[in-house]
Tab-separated table of C-alpha atoms and ligand atoms in Angstrom:
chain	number	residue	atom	x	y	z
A	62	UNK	CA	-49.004	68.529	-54.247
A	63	UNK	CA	-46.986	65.971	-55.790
A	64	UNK	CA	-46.676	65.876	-59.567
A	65	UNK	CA	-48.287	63.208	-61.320
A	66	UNK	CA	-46.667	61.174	-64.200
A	67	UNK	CA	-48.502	60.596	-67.839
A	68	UNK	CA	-47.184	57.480	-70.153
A	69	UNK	CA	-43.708	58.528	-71.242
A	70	UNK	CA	-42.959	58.837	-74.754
A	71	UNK	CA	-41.468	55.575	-75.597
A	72	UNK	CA	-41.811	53.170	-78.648
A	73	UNK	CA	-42.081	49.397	-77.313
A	74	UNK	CA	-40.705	46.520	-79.238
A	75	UNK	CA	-43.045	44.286	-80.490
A	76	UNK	CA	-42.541	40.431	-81.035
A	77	UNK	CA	-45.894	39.238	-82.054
A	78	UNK	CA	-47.610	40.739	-78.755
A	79	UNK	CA	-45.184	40.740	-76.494
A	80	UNK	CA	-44.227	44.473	-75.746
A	81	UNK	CA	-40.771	45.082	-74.287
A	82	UNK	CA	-38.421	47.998	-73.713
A	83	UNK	CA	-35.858	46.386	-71.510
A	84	UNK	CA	-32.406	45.615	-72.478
A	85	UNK	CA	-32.437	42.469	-71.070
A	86	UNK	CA	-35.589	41.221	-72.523
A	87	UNK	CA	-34.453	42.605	-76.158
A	88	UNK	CA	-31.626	40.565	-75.458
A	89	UNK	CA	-33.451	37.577	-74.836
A	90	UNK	CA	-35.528	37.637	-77.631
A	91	UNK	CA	-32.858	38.005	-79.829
A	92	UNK	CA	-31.543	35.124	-78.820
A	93	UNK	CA	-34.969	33.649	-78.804
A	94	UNK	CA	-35.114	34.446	-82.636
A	95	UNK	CA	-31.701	33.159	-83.282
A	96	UNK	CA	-33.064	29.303	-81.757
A	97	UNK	CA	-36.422	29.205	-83.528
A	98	UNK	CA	-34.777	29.710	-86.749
A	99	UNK	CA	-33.543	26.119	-86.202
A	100	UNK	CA	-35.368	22.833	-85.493
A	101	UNK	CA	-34.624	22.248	-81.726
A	102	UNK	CA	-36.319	21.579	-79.299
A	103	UNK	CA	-36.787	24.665	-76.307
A	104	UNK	CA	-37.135	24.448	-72.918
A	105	UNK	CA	-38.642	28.097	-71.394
A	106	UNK	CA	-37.662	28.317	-68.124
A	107	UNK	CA	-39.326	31.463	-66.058
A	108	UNK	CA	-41.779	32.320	-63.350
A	109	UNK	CA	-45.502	32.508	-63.896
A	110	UNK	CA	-46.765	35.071	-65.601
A	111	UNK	CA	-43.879	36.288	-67.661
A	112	UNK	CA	-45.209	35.887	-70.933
A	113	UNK	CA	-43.914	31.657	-71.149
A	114	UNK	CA	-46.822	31.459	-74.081
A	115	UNK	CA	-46.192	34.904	-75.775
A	116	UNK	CA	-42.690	33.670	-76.697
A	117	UNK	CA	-43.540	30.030	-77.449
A	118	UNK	CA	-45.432	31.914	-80.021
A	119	UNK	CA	-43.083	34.494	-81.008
A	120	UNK	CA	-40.705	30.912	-81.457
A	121	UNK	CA	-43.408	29.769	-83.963
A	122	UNK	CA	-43.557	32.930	-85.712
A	123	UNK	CA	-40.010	33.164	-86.219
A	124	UNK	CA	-39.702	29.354	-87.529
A	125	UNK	CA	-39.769	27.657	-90.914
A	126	UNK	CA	-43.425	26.373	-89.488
A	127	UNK	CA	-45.093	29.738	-89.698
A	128	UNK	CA	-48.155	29.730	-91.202
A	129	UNK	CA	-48.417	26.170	-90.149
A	130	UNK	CA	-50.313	25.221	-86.935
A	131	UNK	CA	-49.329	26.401	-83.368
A	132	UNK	CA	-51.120	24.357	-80.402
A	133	UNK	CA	-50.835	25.096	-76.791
A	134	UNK	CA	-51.546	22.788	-73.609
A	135	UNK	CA	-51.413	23.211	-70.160
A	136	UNK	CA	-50.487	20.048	-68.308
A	137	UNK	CA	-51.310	21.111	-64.933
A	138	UNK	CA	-54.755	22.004	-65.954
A	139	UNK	CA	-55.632	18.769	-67.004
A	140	UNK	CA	-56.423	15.030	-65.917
A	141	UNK	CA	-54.256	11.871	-66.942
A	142	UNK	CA	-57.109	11.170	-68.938
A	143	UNK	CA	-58.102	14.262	-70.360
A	144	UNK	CA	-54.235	14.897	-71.327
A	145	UNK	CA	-53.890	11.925	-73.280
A	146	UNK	CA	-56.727	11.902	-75.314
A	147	UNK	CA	-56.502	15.682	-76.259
A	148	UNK	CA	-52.440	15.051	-77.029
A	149	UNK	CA	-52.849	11.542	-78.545
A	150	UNK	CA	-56.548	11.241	-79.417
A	151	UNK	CA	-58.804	8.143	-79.242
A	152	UNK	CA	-60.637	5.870	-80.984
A	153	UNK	CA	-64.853	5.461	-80.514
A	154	UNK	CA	-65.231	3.158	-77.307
A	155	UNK	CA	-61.401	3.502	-76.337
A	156	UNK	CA	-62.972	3.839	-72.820
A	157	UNK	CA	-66.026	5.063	-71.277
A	158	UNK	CA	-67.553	8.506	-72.231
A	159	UNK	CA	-65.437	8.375	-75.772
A	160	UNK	CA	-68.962	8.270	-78.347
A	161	UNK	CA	-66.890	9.055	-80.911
A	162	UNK	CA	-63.243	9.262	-82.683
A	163	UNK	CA	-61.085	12.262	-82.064
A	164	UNK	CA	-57.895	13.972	-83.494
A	165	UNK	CA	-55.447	14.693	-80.981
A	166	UNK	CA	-53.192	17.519	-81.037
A	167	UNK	CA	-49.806	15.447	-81.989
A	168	UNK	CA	-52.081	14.839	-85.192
A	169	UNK	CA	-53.290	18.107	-86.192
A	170	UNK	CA	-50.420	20.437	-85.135
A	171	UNK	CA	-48.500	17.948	-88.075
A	172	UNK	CA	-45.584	20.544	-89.618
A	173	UNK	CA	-46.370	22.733	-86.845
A	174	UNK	CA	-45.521	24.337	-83.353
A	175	UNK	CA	-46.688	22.487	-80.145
A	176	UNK	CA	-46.243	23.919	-76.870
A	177	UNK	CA	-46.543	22.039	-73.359
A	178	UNK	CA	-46.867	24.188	-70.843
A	179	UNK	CA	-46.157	23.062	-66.783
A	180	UNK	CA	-44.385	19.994	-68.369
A	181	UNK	CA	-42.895	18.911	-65.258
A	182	UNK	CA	-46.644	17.926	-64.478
A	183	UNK	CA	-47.102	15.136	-67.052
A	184	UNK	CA	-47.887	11.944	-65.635
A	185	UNK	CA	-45.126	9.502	-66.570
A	186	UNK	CA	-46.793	7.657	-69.198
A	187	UNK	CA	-47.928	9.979	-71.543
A	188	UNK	CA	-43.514	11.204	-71.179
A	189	UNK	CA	-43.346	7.641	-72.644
A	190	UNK	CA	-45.863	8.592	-75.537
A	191	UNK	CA	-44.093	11.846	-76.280
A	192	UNK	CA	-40.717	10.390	-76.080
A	193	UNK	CA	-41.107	8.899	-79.101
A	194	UNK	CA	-42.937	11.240	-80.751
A	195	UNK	CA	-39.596	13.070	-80.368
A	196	UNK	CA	-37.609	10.093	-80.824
A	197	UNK	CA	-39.776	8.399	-83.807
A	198	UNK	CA	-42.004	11.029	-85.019
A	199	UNK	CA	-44.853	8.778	-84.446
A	200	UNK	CA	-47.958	7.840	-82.022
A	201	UNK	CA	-50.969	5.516	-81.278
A	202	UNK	CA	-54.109	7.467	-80.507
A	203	UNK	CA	-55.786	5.905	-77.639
A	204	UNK	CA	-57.792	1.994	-78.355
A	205	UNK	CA	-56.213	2.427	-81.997
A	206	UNK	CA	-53.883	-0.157	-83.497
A	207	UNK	CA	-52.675	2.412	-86.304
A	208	UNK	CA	-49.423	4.014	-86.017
A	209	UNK	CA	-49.577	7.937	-86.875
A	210	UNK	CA	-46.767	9.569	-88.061
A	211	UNK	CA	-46.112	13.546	-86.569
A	212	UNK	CA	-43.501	16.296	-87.607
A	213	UNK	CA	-43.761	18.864	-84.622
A	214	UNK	CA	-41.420	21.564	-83.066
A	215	UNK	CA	-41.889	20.860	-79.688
A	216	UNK	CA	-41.584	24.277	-76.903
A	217	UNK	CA	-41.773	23.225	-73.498
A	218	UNK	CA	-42.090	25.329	-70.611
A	219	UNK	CA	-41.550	24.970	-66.473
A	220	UNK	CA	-41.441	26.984	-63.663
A	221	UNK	CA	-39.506	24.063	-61.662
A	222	UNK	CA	-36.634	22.458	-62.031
A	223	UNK	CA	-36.542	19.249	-64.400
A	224	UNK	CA	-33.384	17.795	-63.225
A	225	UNK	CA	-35.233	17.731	-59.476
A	226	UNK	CA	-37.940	15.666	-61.022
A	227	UNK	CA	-35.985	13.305	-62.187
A	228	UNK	CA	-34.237	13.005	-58.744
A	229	UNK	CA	-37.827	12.256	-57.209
A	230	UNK	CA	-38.386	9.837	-60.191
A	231	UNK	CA	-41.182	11.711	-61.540
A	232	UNK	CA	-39.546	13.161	-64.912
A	233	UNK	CA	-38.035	10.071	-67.595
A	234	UNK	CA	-34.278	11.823	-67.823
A	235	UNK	CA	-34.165	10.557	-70.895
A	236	UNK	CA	-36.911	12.933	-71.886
A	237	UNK	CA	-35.662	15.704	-70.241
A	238	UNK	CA	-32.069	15.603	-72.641
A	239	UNK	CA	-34.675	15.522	-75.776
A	240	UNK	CA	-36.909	18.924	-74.695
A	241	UNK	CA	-34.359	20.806	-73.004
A	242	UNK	CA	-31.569	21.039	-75.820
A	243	UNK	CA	-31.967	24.389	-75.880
A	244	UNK	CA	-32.661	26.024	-72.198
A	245	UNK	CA	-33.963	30.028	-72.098
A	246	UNK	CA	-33.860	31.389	-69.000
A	247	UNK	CA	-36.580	34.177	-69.260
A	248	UNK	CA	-35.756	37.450	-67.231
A	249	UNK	CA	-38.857	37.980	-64.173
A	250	UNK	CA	-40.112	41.481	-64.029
A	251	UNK	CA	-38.007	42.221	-61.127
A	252	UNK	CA	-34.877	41.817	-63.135
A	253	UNK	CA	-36.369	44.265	-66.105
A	254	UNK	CA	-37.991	47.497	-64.303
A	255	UNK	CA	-37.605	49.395	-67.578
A	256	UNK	CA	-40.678	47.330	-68.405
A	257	UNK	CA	-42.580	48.570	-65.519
A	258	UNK	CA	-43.951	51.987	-66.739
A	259	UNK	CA	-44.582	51.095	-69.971
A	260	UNK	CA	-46.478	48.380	-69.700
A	261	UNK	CA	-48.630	49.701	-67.144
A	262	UNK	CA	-49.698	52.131	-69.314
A	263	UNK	CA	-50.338	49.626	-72.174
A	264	UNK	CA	-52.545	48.154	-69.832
A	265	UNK	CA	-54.090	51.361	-68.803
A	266	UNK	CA	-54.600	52.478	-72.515
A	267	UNK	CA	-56.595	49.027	-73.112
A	268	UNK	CA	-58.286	49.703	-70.100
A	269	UNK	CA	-59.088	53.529	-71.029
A	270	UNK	CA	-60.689	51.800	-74.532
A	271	UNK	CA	-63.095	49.300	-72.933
A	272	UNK	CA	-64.079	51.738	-69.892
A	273	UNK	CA	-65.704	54.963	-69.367
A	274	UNK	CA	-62.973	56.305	-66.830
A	275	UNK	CA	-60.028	57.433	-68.537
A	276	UNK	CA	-56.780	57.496	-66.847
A	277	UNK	CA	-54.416	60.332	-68.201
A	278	UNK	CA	-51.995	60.662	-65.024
A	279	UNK	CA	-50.445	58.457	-62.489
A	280	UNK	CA	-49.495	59.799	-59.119
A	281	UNK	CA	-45.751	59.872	-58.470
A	282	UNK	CA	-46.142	57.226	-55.159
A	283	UNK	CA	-48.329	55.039	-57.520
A	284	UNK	CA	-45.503	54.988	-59.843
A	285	UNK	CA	-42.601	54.585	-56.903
A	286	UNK	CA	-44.687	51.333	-55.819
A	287	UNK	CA	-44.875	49.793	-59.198
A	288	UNK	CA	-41.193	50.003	-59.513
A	289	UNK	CA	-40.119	48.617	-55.991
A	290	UNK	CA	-43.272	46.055	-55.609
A	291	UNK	CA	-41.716	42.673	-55.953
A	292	UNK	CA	-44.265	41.395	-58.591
A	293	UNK	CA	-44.203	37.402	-58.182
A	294	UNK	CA	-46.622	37.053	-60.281
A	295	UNK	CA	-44.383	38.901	-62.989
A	296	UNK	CA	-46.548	40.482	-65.607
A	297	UNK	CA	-50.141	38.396	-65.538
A	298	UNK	CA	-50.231	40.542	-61.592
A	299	UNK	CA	-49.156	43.627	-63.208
A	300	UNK	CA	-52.307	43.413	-65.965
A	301	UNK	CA	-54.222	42.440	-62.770
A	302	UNK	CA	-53.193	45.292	-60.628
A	303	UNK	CA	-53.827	47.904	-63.461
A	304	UNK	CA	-57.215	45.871	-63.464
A	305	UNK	CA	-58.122	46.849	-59.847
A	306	UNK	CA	-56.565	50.541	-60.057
A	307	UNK	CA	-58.585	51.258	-62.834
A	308	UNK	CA	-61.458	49.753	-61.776
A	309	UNK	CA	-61.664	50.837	-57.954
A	310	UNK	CA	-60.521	54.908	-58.316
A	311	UNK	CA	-62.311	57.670	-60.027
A	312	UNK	CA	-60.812	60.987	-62.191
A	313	UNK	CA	-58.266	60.869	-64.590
A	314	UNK	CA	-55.371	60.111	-62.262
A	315	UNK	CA	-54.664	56.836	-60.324
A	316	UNK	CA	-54.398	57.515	-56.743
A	317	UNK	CA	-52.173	55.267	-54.371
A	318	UNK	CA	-55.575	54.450	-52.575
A	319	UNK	CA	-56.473	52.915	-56.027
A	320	UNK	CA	-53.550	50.252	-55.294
A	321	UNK	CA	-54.486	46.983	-54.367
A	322	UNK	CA	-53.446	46.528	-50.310
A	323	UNK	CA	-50.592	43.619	-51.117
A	324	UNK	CA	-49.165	46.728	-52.892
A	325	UNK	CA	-49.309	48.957	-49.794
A	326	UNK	CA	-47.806	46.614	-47.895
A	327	UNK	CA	-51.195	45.762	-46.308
A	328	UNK	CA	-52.522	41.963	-46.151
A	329	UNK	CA	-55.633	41.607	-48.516
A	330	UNK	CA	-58.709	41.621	-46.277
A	331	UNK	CA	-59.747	37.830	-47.836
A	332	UNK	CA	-56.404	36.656	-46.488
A	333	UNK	CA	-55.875	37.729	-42.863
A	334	UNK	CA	-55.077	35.136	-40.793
A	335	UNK	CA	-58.232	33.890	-39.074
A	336	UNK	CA	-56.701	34.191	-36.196
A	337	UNK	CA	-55.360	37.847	-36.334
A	338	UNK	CA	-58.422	38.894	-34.859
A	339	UNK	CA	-58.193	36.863	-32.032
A	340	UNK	CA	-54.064	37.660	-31.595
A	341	UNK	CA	-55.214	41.828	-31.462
A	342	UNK	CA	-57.886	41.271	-28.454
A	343	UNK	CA	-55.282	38.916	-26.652
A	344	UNK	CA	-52.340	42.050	-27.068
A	345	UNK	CA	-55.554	44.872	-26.518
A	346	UNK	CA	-55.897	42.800	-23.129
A	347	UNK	CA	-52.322	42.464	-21.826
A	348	UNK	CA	-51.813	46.194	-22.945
A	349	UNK	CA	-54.628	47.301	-20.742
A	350	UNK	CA	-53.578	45.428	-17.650
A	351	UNK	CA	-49.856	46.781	-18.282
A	352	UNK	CA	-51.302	50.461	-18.217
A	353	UNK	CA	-53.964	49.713	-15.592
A	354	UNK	CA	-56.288	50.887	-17.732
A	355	UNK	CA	-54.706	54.151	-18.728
A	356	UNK	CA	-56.263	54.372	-22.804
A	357	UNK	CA	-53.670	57.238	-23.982
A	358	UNK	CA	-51.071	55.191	-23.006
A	359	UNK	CA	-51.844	51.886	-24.993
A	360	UNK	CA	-52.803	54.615	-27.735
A	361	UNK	CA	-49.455	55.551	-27.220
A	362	UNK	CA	-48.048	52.263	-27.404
A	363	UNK	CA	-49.614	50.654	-30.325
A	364	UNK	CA	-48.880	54.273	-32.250
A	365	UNK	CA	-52.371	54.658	-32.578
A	366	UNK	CA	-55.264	57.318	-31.855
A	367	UNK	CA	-57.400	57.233	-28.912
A	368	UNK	CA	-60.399	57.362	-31.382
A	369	UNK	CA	-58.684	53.988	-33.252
A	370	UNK	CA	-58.353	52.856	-29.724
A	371	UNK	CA	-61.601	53.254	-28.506
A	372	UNK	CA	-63.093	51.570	-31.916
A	373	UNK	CA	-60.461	48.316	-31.202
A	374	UNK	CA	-61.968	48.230	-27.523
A	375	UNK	CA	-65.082	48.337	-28.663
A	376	UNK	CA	-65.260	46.118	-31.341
A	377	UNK	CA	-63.174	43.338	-28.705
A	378	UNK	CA	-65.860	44.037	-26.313
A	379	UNK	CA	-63.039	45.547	-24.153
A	380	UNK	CA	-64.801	48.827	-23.310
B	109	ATP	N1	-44.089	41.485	-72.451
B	109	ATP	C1	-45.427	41.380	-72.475
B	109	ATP	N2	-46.155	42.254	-73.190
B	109	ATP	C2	-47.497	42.197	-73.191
B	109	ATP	N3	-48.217	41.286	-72.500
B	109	ATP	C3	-47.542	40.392	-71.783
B	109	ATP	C4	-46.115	40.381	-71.743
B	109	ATP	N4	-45.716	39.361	-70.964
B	109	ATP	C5	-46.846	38.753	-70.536
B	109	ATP	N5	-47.939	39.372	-71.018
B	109	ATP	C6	-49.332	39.013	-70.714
B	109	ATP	O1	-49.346	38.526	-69.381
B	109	ATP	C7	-50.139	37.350	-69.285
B	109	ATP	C8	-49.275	36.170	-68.863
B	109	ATP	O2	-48.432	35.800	-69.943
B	109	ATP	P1	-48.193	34.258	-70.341
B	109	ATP	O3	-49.452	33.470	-70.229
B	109	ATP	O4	-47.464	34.215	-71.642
B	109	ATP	O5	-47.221	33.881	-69.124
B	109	ATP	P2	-46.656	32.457	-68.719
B	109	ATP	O6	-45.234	32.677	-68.342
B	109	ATP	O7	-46.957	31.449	-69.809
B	109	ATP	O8	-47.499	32.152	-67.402
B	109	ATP	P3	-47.841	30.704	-66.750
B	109	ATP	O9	-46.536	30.026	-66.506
B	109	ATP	O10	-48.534	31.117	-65.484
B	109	ATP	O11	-48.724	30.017	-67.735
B	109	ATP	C9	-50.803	37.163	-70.631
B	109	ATP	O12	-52.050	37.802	-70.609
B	109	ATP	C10	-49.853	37.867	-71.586
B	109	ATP	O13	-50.530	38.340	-72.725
């Protein structure tokens, strides 16, 4: 029997949540920290899931405006509508469904840290309003008259390119030179394995606290998949696979059965083709025609049992 792994004895950095032990995330964030001393705007660029938010934070930790407010929005999550009334704010009657007067975020994250996430998603006009909140430090809530004045560090984040937007006339270039002055380019899990382990077994140890199973070991093939898995849904899918392990196995050691089936290389049941099904009885068929109806030797072809076989056949209603 294989020898399985428990959590190696390593101290992780941590920036205000976000755990690291990688050289080139220690890197980054010290060049993170080196930015948010100043007053410029950042641009995070990096895949979902690597921890966009955790840093905007860190940023605001590391600033002049800690202590101050730090706001977050999504802008794919939300509605024209909805978007400009929670970033602007609006006046009683400044359209239907607004019963009464509300602070936007420009407004109450004054001195603070605001961070707009999935910019690349806001619709063109509100880029107009926040353009010169950069450019003027000042906004009109929605059906107002009044002119609010706003001092906020503005973080941005996208997963997509900016400079493609505005090619497709969708992003106000102009805009784009105001949030990007500083681009990070934030590493993907891929590109920092040393991560890996460690936080899997952060995850684990949170997951050991809320849960009566308590994972002490790791099988060795558990751990090999971790590290060679491609992970595009960086560390968010790591927290989720650690989920499922620890929530599908039993004992004190994860078991590569306890891996979700993306992670053994197996589709998800939820997301086989519909027609898969259909493509297996149609080969099943052709197979048993080429053979003339000789079972061991479509067993032997697909690299399968007879007893798998004989299940396929039957379930095809080939039998
Ligand atoms: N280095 C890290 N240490 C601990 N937790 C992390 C780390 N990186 C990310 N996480 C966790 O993973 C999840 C995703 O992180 P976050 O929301 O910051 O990613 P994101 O890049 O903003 O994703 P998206 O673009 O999809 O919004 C969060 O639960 C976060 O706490």
């Amino acid at each position: 029997m294989k020898k399985a792994r428990t959590a190696p004895a390593l101290t992780a950095h941590n920036f205000h949540g976000l755990l690291t032990v990688a050289p080139e995330m220690l890197a980054f964030m010290e060049q993170t920290a080196r930015v948010a001393r100043t007053n410029a705007s950042i641009l995070l660029r990096g895949q979902s899931g690597t921890g966009k938010e955790l840093v905007a934070r860190y940023i605001h930790e590391c600033s002049r405006r800690q202590g101050k407010t730090f706001s977050a929005i999504n802008c794919a999550a939300l509605s024209r509508e909805l978007m400009a009334s929670e970033l602007f704010g609006h006046k009683r009657g400044a359209f239907t469904g607004a019963t009464h007067d509300r602070t936007g975020l420009l407004q109450l994250t004054d001195g603070g840290t605001l961070f707009l996430d999935e910019i690349a998603e806001m619709p063109l006009d509100i880029q107009a309003g926040l353009l010169r909140v950069l450019q003027d430090r000042c906004f009109t809530p929605l059906g107002s008259s009044e002119v609010v004045h706003t001092d906020i560090r503005l973080v941005s984040a996208t997963h997509t390119s900016l400079r493609r937007g505005v090619a497709e006339g969708v992003f106000r270039e102009d805009l784009m030179y105001r949030i990007r002055v500083v681009p990070l380019y934030l590493p993907t899990l891929r590109e920092r394995t040393g991560d890996i382990e460690m936080l899997a077994w952060q995850f684990i140890h949170t997951l050991n606290a809320e849960n009566e199973r308590q994972v002490t070991h790791m099988a060795q093939d558990v751990f090999d998949t971790l590290l060679t898995y491609s992970w595009p849904g960086n560390v968010r899918e790591l927290s989720n696979v650690m989920a499922y392990c620890h929530a599908i196995g039993l004992g004190n050691e994860l078991a590569y059965q306890d891996l979700p089936p993306e992670l053994r290389g197996e589709a998800p049941p939820d997301e086989k083709p519909q027609d898969l099904e259909t493509d297996e009885r149609a080969e099943l068929a052709t197979l048993l025609q080429q053979h003339r109806g000789r079972k061991q030797a479509v067993a032997d072809a697909l690299g399968i049992s007879r007893a798998t076989l004989w299940r396929k056949l039957k379930q095809h209603g080939l039998s």
